[in-house]
PDB file of C-alpha atoms in Angstrom:
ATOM      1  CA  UNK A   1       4.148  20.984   0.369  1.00  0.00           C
ATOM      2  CA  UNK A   2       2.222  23.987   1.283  1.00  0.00           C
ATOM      3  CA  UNK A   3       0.301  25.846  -1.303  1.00  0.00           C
ATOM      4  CA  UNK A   4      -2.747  27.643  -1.870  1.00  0.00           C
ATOM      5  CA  UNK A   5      -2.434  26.736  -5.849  1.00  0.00           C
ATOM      6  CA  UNK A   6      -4.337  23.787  -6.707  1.00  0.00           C
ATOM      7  CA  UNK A   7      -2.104  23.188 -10.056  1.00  0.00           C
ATOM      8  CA  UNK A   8       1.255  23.667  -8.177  1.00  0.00           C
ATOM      9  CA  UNK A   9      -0.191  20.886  -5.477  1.00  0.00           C
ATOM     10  CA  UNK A  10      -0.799  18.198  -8.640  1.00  0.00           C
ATOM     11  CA  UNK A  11       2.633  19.112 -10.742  1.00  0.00           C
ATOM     12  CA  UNK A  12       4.477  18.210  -7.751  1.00  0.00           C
ATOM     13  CA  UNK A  13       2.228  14.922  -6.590  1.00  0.00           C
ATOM     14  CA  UNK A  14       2.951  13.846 -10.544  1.00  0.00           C
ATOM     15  CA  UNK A  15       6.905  14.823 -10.383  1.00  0.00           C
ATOM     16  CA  UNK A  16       7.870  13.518  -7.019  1.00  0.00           C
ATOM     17  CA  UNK A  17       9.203   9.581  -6.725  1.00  0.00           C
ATOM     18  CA  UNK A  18       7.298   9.514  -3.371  1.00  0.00           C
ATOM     19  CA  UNK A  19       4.486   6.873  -2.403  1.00  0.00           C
ATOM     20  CA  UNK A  20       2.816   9.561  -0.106  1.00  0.00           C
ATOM     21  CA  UNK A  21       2.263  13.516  -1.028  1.00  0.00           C
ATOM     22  CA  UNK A  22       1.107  15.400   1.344  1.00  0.00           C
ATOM     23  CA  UNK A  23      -0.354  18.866   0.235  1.00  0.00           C
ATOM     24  CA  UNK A  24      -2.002  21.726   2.709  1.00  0.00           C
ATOM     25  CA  UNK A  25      -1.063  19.678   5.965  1.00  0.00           C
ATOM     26  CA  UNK A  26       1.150  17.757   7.604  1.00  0.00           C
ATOM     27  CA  UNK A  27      -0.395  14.525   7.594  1.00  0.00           C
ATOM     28  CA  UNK A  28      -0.650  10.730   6.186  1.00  0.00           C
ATOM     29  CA  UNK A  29      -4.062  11.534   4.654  1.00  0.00           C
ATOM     30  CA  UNK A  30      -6.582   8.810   5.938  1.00  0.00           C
ATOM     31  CA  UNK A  31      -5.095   5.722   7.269  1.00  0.00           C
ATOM     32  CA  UNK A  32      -7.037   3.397   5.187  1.00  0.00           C
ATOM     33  CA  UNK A  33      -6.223   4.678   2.093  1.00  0.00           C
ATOM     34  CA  UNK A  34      -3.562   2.023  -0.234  1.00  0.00           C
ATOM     35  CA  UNK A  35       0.134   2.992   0.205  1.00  0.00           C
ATOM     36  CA  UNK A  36       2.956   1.749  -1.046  1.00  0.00           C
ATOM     37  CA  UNK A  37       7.109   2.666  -1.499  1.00  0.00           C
ATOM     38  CA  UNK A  38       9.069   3.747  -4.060  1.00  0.00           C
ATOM     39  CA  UNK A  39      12.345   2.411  -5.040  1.00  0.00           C
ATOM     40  CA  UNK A  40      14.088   1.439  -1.812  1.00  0.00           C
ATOM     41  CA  UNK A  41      11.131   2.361   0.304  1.00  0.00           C
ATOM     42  CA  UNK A  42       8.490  -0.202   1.818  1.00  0.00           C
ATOM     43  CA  UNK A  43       8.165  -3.174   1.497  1.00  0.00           C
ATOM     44  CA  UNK A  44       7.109  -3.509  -2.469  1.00  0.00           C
ATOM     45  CA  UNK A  45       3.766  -3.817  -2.257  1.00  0.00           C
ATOM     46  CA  UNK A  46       0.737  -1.837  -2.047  1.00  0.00           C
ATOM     47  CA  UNK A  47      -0.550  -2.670   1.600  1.00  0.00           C
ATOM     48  CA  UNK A  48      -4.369  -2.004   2.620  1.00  0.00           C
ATOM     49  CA  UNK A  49      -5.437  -3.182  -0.835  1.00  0.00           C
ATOM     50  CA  UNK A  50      -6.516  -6.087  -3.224  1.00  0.00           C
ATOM     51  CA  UNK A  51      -3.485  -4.306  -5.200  1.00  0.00           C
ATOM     52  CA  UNK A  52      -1.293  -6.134  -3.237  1.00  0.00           C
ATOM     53  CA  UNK A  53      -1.095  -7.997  -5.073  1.00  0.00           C
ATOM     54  CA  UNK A  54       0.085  -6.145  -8.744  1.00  0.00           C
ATOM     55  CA  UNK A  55       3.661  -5.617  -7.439  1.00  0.00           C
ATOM     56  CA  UNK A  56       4.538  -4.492 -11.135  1.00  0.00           C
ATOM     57  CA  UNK A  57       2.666  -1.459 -10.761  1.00  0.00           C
ATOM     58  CA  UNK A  58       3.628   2.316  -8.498  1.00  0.00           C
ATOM     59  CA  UNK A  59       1.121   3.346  -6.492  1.00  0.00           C
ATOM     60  CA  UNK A  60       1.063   7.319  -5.010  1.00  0.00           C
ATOM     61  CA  UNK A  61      -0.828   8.520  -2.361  1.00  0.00           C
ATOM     62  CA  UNK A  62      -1.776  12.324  -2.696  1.00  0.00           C
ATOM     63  CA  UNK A  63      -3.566  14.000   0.423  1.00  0.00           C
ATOM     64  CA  UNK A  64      -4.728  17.477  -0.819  1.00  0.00           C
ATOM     65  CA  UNK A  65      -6.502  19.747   2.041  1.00  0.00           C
ATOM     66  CA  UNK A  66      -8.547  21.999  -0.373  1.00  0.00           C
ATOM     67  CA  UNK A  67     -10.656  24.658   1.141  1.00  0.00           C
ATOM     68  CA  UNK A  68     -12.764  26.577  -1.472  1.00  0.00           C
TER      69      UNK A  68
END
């Protein structure tokens, strides 16, 4: 998404089914940040994290490049 509204960025990380958001760039964020897919995506777990191992829960990535 590109933006320069910091409260349009966030409604759309909260209303998207997506395990990444990317705001501001095009970009995966920082590779050793937790990620995991939605629905059909992935492979159902959280990978890069001891949440690996709560496969009941969603994770969502949300890379924001903010520049004041």
């Amino acid at each position: 998404m590109w933006t320069t509204r910091l409260d349009d960025a966030l409604a759309l990380a909260r209303g998207v089914e997506a395990g990444l958001v990317s705001v501001g760039a095009y970009s995966e964020g920082d590779l050793a940040m937790p990620f995991g897919g939605w629905k059909q995506s992935g492979f159902g777990g959280v990978e890069k994290s001891l949440r690996a191992f709560e496969q009941w829960t969603r994770e969502k990535s949300v890379w924001i490049r903010h520049r004041p």
